[in-house]
Coordinates of C-alpha atoms (C1' of nucleotides) in Angstrom, one line a residue:
Chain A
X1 CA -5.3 -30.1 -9.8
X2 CA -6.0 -26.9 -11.6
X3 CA -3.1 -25.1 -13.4
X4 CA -2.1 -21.6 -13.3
X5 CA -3.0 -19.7 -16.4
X6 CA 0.0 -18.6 -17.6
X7 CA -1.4 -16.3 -20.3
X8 CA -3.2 -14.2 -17.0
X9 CA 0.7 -14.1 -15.7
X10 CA 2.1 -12.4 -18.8
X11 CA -0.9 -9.8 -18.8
X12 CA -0.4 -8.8 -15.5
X13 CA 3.4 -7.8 -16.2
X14 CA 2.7 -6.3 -19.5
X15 CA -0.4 -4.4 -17.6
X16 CA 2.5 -3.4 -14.5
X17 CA 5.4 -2.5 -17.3
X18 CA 2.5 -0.1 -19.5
X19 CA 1.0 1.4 -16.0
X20 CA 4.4 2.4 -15.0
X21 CA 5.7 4.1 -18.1
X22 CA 2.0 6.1 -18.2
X23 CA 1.8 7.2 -14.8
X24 CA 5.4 6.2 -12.6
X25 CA 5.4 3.6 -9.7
X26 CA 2.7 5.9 -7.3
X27 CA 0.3 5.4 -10.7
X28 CA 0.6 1.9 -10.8
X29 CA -1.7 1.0 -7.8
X30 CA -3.1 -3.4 -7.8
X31 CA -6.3 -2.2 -8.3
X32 CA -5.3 -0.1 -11.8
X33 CA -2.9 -3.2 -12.6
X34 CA -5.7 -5.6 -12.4
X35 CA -8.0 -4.0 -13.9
X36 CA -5.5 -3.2 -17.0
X37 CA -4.7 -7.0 -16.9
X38 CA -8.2 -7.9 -16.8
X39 CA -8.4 -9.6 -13.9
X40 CA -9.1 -9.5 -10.3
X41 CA -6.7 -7.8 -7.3
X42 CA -7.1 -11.3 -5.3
X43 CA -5.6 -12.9 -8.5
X44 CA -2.4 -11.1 -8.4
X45 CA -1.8 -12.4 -5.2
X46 CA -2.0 -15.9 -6.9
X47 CA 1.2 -15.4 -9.3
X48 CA 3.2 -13.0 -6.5
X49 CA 3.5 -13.1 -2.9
X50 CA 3.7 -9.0 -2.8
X51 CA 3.4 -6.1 -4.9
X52 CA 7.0 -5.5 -4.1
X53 CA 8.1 -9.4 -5.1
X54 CA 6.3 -8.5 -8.6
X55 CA 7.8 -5.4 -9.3
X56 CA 11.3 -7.0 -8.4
X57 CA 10.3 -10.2 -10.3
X58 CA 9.5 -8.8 -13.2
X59 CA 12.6 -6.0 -12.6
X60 CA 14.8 -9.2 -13.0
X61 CA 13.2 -10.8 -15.4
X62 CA 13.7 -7.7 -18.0
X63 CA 17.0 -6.0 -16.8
X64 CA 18.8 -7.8 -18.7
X65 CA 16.9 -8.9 -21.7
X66 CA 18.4 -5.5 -23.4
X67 CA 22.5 -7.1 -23.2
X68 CA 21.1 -10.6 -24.4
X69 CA 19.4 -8.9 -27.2
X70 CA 22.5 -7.1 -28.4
X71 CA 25.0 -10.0 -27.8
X72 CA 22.6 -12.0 -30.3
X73 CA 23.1 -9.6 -33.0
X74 CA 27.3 -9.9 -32.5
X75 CA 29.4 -12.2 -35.4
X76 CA 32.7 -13.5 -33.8
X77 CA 34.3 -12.9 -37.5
X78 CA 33.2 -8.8 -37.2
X79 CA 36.1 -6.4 -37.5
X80 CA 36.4 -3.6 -34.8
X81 CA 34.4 -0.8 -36.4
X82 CA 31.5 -2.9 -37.4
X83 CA 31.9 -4.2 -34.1
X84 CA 31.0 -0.8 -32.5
X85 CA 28.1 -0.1 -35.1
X86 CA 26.3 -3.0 -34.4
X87 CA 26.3 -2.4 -31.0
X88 CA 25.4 0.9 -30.9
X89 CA 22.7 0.6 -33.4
X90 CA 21.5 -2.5 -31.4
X91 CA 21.2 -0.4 -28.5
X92 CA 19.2 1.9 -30.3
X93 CA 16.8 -0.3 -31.7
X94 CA 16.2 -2.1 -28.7
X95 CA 15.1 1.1 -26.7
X96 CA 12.7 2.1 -30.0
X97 CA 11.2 -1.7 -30.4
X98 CA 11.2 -2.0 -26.4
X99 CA 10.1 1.2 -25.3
X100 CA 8.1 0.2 -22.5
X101 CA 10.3 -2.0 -21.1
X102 CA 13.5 -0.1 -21.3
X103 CA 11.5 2.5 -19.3
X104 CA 10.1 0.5 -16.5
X105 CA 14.0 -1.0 -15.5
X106 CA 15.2 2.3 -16.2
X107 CA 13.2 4.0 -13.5
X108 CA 13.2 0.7 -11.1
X109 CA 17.4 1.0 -11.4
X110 CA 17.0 4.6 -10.8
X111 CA 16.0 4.3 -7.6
X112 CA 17.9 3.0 -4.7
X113 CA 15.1 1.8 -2.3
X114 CA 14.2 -0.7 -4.7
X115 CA 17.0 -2.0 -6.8
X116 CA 19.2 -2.2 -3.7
X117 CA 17.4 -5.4 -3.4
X118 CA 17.6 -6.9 -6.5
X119 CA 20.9 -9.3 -7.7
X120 CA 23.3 -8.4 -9.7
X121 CA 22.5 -8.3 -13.5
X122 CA 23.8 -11.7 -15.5
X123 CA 23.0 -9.7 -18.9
X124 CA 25.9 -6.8 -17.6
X125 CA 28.2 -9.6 -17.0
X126 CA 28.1 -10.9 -19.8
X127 CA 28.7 -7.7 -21.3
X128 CA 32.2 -7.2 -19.3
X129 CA 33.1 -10.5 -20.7
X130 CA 32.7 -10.0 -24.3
X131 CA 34.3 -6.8 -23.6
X132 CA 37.2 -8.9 -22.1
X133 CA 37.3 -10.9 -24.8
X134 CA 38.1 -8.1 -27.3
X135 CA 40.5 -6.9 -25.5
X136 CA 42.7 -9.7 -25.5
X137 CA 42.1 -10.3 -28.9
X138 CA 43.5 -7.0 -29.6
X139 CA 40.4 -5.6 -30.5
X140 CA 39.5 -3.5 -27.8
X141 CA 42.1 -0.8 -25.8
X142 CA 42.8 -1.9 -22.3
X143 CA 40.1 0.6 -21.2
X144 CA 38.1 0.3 -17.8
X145 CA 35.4 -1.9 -18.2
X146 CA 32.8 1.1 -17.0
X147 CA 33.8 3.6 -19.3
X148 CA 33.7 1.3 -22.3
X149 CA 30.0 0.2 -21.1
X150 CA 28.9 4.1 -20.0
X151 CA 30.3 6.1 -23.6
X152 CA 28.7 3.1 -25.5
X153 CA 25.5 2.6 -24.0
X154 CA 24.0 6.0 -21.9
X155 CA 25.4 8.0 -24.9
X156 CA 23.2 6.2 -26.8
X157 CA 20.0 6.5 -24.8
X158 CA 20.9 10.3 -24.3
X159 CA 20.8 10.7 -28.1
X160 CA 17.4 8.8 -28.1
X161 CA 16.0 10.5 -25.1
X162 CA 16.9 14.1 -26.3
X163 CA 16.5 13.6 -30.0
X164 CA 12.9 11.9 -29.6
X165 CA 11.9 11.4 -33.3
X166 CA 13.5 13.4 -34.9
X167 CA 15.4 11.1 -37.3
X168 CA 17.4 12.9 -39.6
X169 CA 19.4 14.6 -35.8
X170 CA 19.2 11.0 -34.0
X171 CA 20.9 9.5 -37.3
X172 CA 23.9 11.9 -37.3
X173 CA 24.5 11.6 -33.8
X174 CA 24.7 7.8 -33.8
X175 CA 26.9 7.7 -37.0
X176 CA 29.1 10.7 -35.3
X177 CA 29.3 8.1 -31.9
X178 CA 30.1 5.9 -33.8
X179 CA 32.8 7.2 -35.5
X180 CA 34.1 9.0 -32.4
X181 CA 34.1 5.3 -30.6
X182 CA 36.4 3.6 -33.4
X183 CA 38.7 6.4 -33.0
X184 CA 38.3 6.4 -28.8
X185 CA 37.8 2.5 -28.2
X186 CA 40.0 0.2 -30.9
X187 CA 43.7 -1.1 -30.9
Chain B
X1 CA 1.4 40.7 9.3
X2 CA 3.0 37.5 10.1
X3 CA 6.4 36.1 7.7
X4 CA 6.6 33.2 6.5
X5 CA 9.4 31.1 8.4
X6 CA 12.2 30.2 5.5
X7 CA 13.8 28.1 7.8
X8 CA 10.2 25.8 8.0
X9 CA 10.5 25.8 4.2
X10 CA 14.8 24.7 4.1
X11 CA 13.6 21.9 6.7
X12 CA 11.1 20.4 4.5
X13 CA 12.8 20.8 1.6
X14 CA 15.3 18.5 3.0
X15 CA 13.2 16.4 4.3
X16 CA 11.5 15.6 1.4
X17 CA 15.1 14.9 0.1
X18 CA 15.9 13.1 2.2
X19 CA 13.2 10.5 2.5
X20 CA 13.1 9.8 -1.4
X21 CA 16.4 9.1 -0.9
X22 CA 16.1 6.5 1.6
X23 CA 12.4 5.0 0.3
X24 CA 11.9 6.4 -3.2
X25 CA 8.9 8.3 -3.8
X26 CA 6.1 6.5 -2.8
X27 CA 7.6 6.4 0.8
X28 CA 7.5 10.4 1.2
X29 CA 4.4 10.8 2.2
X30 CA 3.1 14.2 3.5
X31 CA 2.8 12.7 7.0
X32 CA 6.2 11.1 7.2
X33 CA 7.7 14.7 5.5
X34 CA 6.0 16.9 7.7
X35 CA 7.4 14.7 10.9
X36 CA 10.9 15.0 9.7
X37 CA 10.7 18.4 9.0
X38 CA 9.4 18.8 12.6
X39 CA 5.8 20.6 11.5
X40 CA 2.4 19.8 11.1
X41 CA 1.2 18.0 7.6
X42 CA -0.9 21.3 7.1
X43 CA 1.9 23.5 7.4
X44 CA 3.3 22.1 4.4
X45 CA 0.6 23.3 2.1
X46 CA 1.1 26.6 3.3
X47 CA 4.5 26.9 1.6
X48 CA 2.8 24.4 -1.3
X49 CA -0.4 24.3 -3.4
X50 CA 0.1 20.7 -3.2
X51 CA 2.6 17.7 -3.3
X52 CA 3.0 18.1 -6.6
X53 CA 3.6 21.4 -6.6
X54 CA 6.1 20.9 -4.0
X55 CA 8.2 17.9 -5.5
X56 CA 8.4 20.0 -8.8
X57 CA 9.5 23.4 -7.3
X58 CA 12.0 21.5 -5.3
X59 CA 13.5 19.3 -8.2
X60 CA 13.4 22.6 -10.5
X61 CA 15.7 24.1 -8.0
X62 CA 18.4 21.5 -7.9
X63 CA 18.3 20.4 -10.9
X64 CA 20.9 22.4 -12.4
X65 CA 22.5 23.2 -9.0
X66 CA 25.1 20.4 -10.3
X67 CA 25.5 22.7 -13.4
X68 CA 26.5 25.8 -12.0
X69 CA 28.2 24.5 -9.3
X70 CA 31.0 23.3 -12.1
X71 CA 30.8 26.0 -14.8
X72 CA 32.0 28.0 -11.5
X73 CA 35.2 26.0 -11.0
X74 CA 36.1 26.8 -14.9
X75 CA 38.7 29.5 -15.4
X76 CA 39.0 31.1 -18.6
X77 CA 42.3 30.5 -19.3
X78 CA 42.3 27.0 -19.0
X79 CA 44.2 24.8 -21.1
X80 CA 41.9 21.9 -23.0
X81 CA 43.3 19.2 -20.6
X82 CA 42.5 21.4 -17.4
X83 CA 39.2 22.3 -18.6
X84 CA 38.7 18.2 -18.9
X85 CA 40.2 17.6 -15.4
X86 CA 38.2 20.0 -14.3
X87 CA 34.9 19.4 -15.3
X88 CA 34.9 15.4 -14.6
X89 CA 36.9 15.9 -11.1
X90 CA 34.2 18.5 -10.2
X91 CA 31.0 16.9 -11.4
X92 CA 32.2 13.3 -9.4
X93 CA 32.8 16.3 -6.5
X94 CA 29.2 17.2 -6.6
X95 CA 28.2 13.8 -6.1
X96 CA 29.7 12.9 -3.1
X97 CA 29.2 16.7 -1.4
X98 CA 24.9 17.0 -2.5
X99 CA 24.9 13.0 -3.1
X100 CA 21.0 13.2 -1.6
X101 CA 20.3 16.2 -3.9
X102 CA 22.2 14.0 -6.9
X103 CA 19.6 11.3 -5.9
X104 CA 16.3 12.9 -5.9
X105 CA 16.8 15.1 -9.4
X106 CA 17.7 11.7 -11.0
X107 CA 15.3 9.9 -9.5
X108 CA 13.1 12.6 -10.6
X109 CA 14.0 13.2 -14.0
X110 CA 13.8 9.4 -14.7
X111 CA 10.5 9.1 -13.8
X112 CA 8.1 10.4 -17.4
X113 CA 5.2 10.9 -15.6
X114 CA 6.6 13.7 -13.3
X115 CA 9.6 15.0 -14.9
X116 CA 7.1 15.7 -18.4
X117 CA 5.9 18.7 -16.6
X118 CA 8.8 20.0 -15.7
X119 CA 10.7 23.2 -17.5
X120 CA 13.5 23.1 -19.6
X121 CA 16.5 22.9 -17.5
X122 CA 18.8 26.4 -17.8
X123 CA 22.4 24.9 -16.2
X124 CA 22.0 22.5 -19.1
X125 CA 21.7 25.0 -22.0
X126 CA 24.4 27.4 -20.1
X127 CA 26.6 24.0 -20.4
X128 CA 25.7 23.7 -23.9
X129 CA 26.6 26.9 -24.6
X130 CA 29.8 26.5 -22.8
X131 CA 30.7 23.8 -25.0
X132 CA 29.7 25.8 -27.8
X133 CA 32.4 28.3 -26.7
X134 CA 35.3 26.0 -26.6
X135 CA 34.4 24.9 -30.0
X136 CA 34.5 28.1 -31.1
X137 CA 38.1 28.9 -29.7
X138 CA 39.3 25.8 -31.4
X139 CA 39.4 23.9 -28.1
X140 CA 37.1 21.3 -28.2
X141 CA 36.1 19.2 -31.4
X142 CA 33.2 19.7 -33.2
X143 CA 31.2 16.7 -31.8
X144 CA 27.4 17.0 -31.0
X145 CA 26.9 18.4 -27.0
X146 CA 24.7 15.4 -26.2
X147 CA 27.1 13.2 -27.0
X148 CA 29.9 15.1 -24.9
X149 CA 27.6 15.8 -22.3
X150 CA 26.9 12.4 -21.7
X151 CA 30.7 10.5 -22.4
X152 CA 31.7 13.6 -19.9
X153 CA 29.4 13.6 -17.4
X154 CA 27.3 10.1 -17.3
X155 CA 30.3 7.9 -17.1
X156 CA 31.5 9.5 -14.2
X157 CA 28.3 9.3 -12.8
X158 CA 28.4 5.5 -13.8
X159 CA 32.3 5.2 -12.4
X160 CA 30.7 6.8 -8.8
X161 CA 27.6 4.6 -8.6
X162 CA 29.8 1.6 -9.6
X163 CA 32.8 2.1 -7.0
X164 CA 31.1 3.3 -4.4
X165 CA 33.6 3.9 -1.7
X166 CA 36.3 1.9 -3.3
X167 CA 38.7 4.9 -3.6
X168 CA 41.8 3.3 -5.5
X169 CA 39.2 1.8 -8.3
X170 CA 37.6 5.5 -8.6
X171 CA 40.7 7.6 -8.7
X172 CA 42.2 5.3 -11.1
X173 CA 38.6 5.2 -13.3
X174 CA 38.6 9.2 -13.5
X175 CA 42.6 9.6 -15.0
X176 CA 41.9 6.8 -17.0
X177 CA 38.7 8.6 -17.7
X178 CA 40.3 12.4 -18.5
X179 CA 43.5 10.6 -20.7
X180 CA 40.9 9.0 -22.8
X181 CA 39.0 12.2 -22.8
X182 CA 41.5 14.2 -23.5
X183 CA 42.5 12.5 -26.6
X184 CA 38.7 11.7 -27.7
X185 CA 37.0 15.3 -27.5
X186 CA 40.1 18.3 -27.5
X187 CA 41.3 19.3 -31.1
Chain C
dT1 C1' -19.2 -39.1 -13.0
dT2 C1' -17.3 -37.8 -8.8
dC3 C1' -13.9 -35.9 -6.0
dT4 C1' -10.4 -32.7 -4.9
dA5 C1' -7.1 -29.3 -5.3
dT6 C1' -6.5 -24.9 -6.6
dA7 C1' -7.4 -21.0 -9.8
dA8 C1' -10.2 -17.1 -9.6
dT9 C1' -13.0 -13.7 -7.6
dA10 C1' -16.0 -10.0 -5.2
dA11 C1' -16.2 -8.0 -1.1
dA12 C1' -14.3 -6.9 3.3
dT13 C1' -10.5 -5.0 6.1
dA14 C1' -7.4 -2.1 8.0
dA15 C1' -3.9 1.1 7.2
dG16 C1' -2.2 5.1 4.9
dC17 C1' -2.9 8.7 1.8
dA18 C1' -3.4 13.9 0.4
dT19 C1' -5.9 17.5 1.7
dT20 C1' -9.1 20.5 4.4
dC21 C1' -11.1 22.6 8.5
dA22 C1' -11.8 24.8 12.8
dC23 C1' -9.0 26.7 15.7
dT24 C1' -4.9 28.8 18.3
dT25 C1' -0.7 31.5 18.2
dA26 C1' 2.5 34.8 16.9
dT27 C1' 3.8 39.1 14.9
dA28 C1' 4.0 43.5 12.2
dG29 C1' 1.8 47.9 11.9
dT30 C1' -1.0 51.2 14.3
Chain D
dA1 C1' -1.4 47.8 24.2
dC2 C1' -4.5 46.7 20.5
dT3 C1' -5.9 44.7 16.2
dA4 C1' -5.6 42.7 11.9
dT5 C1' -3.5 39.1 9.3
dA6 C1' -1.5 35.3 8.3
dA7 C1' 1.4 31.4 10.2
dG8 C1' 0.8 27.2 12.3
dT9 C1' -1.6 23.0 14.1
dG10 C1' -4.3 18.5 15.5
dA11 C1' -8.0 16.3 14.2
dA12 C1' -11.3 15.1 10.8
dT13 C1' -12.5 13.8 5.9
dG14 C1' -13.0 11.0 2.2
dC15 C1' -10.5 8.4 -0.7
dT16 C1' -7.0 4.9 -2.2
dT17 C1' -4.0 1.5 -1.0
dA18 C1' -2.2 -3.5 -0.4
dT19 C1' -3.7 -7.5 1.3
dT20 C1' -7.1 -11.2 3.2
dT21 C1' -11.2 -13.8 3.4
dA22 C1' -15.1 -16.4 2.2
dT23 C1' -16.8 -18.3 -1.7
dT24 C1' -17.4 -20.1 -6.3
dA25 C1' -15.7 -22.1 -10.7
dT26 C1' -12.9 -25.2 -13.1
dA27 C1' -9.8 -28.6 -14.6
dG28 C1' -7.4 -32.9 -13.9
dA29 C1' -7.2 -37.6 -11.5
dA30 C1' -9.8 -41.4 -9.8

DNA sequence: TTCTATAATAAATAAGCATTCACTTATAGT
DNA sequence: ACTATAAGTGAATGCTTATTTATTATAGAA
């Protein structure tokens, strides 16, 4: 019995996550992925029953890898402000090391036809949690989960988004955030 | 000579809007437009050079519907708090009255490979400079406009997407929203 | 080594796509 | 009422799409 190549798997979603960002979903045709991947249409149909099953498969296998990444970088001992810079720089540094793939779940998320399908993310409950957490430690102001997760995280990507590059305006921004959070957010 | 028929050119505009809304882009097609908007597929490309054409004229029109449509709720003499009120009550306004509109400019504007074409937005810079205003009258705190553009305006966006329907959860999110506001961004 | 299950593929299929074309219809100006 | 002009259309065009099929290649078990 033949095994599946797994290493043929991982270069059809890389190929599917780099088509997307290039050219949007209409760009990313089986045909263009395959090629990309380096392998044949009929092969995709091997590791995914449907174009739509792989784009939602690898939607949920990504969505969430961004909360996991900035949970890893948290200390249980931090104090409140360093708290807020790690995760807003975490944040940051994920969209610039991840580019890609913060882009492909950002447009799949975007729109409702497709991500109406999807389950709910394990990465943004985990997120409410620790956010939980801190608030009955004291940490955190009893403040609608939403808001704390919306001011942290899209003002962030806005900052990235709009200030593209240009490093010396995307710094101040983050440090001024930041600031502005420990002031908004902390007990 | 014969007019063109406006009313040809409303109906396909909403179609258009109203089929991304319900299947994303790649399920507006011409065809499927064209039947909504009750004409033939070649009548479109009398009002269009081409799809392109037509999704970009159509998203640069509403895309800063949303912006005018607020800065013409503010009053001049508004106190800091009002002006806050104001602008998140009327922007989570927007989104239920045009939520197809709200829809297809995000949808749009998250996507790189058709919202890179696209002009700089003008209701954005007239916010910008509205904000720039109330710094200058001592109003609003000296914080960079991305960042209150996006605590204002994106997390009531994230409080409406996240609630849907459930009106106690919403009406509670947006006061606890504006307090927190309030405190956070006036001087 | 042989057999078998399945990975892998190139080519075929059928549907859908944006766009064009040949033509009809309506209307504004004379 | 007539004519020129452009709106409006159904059908055709040629291409791309997702998916299937018939076939071959390959790896693990016997």
């Amino acid at each position: 019995m033949r095994k599946k190549n797994q290493e043929k798997k991982e270069n059809i979603k890389q190929a599917v996550i780099k088509l997307i960002l290039e050219a949007g979903f209409h760009g990313a045709s089986i045909a263009k992925i395959a090629r990309e991947a380096g392998v044949s249409p009929a092969t995709v149909y091997i590791y995914y029953a449907s174009k739509d099953d792989m784009l939602r498969e690898i939607y949920e296998e990504y969505a969430d890898q961004v909360y996991f990444y900035i949970l890893g970088k948290i200390d249980q001992n931090m104090s409140g402000r360093s708290l807020i810079d790690t995760l807003v720089r975490s944040y940051y540094r994920y969209i610039n090391e991840e580019e890609r793939v913060f882009h492909f779940v950002e447009q799949f998320s975007s729109c409702p036809s497709l991500s109406a399908n999807c389950r709910e993310t394990e990465g943004c409950f985990r997120i409410f949690q620790f956010f939980d957490d801190l608030k009955e430690k004291g940490i955190l102001k009893d403040i609608d989960n939403v808001i704390v997760h919306s001011i942290l995280f899209n003002t962030v990507k806005c900052i990235r988004l709009r200030y593209e590059g240009e490093q010396d305006k995307t710094q101040a921004a983050l440090e001024q955030l930041i600031e502005l959070l420990v002031e908004t957010l902390l007990l």
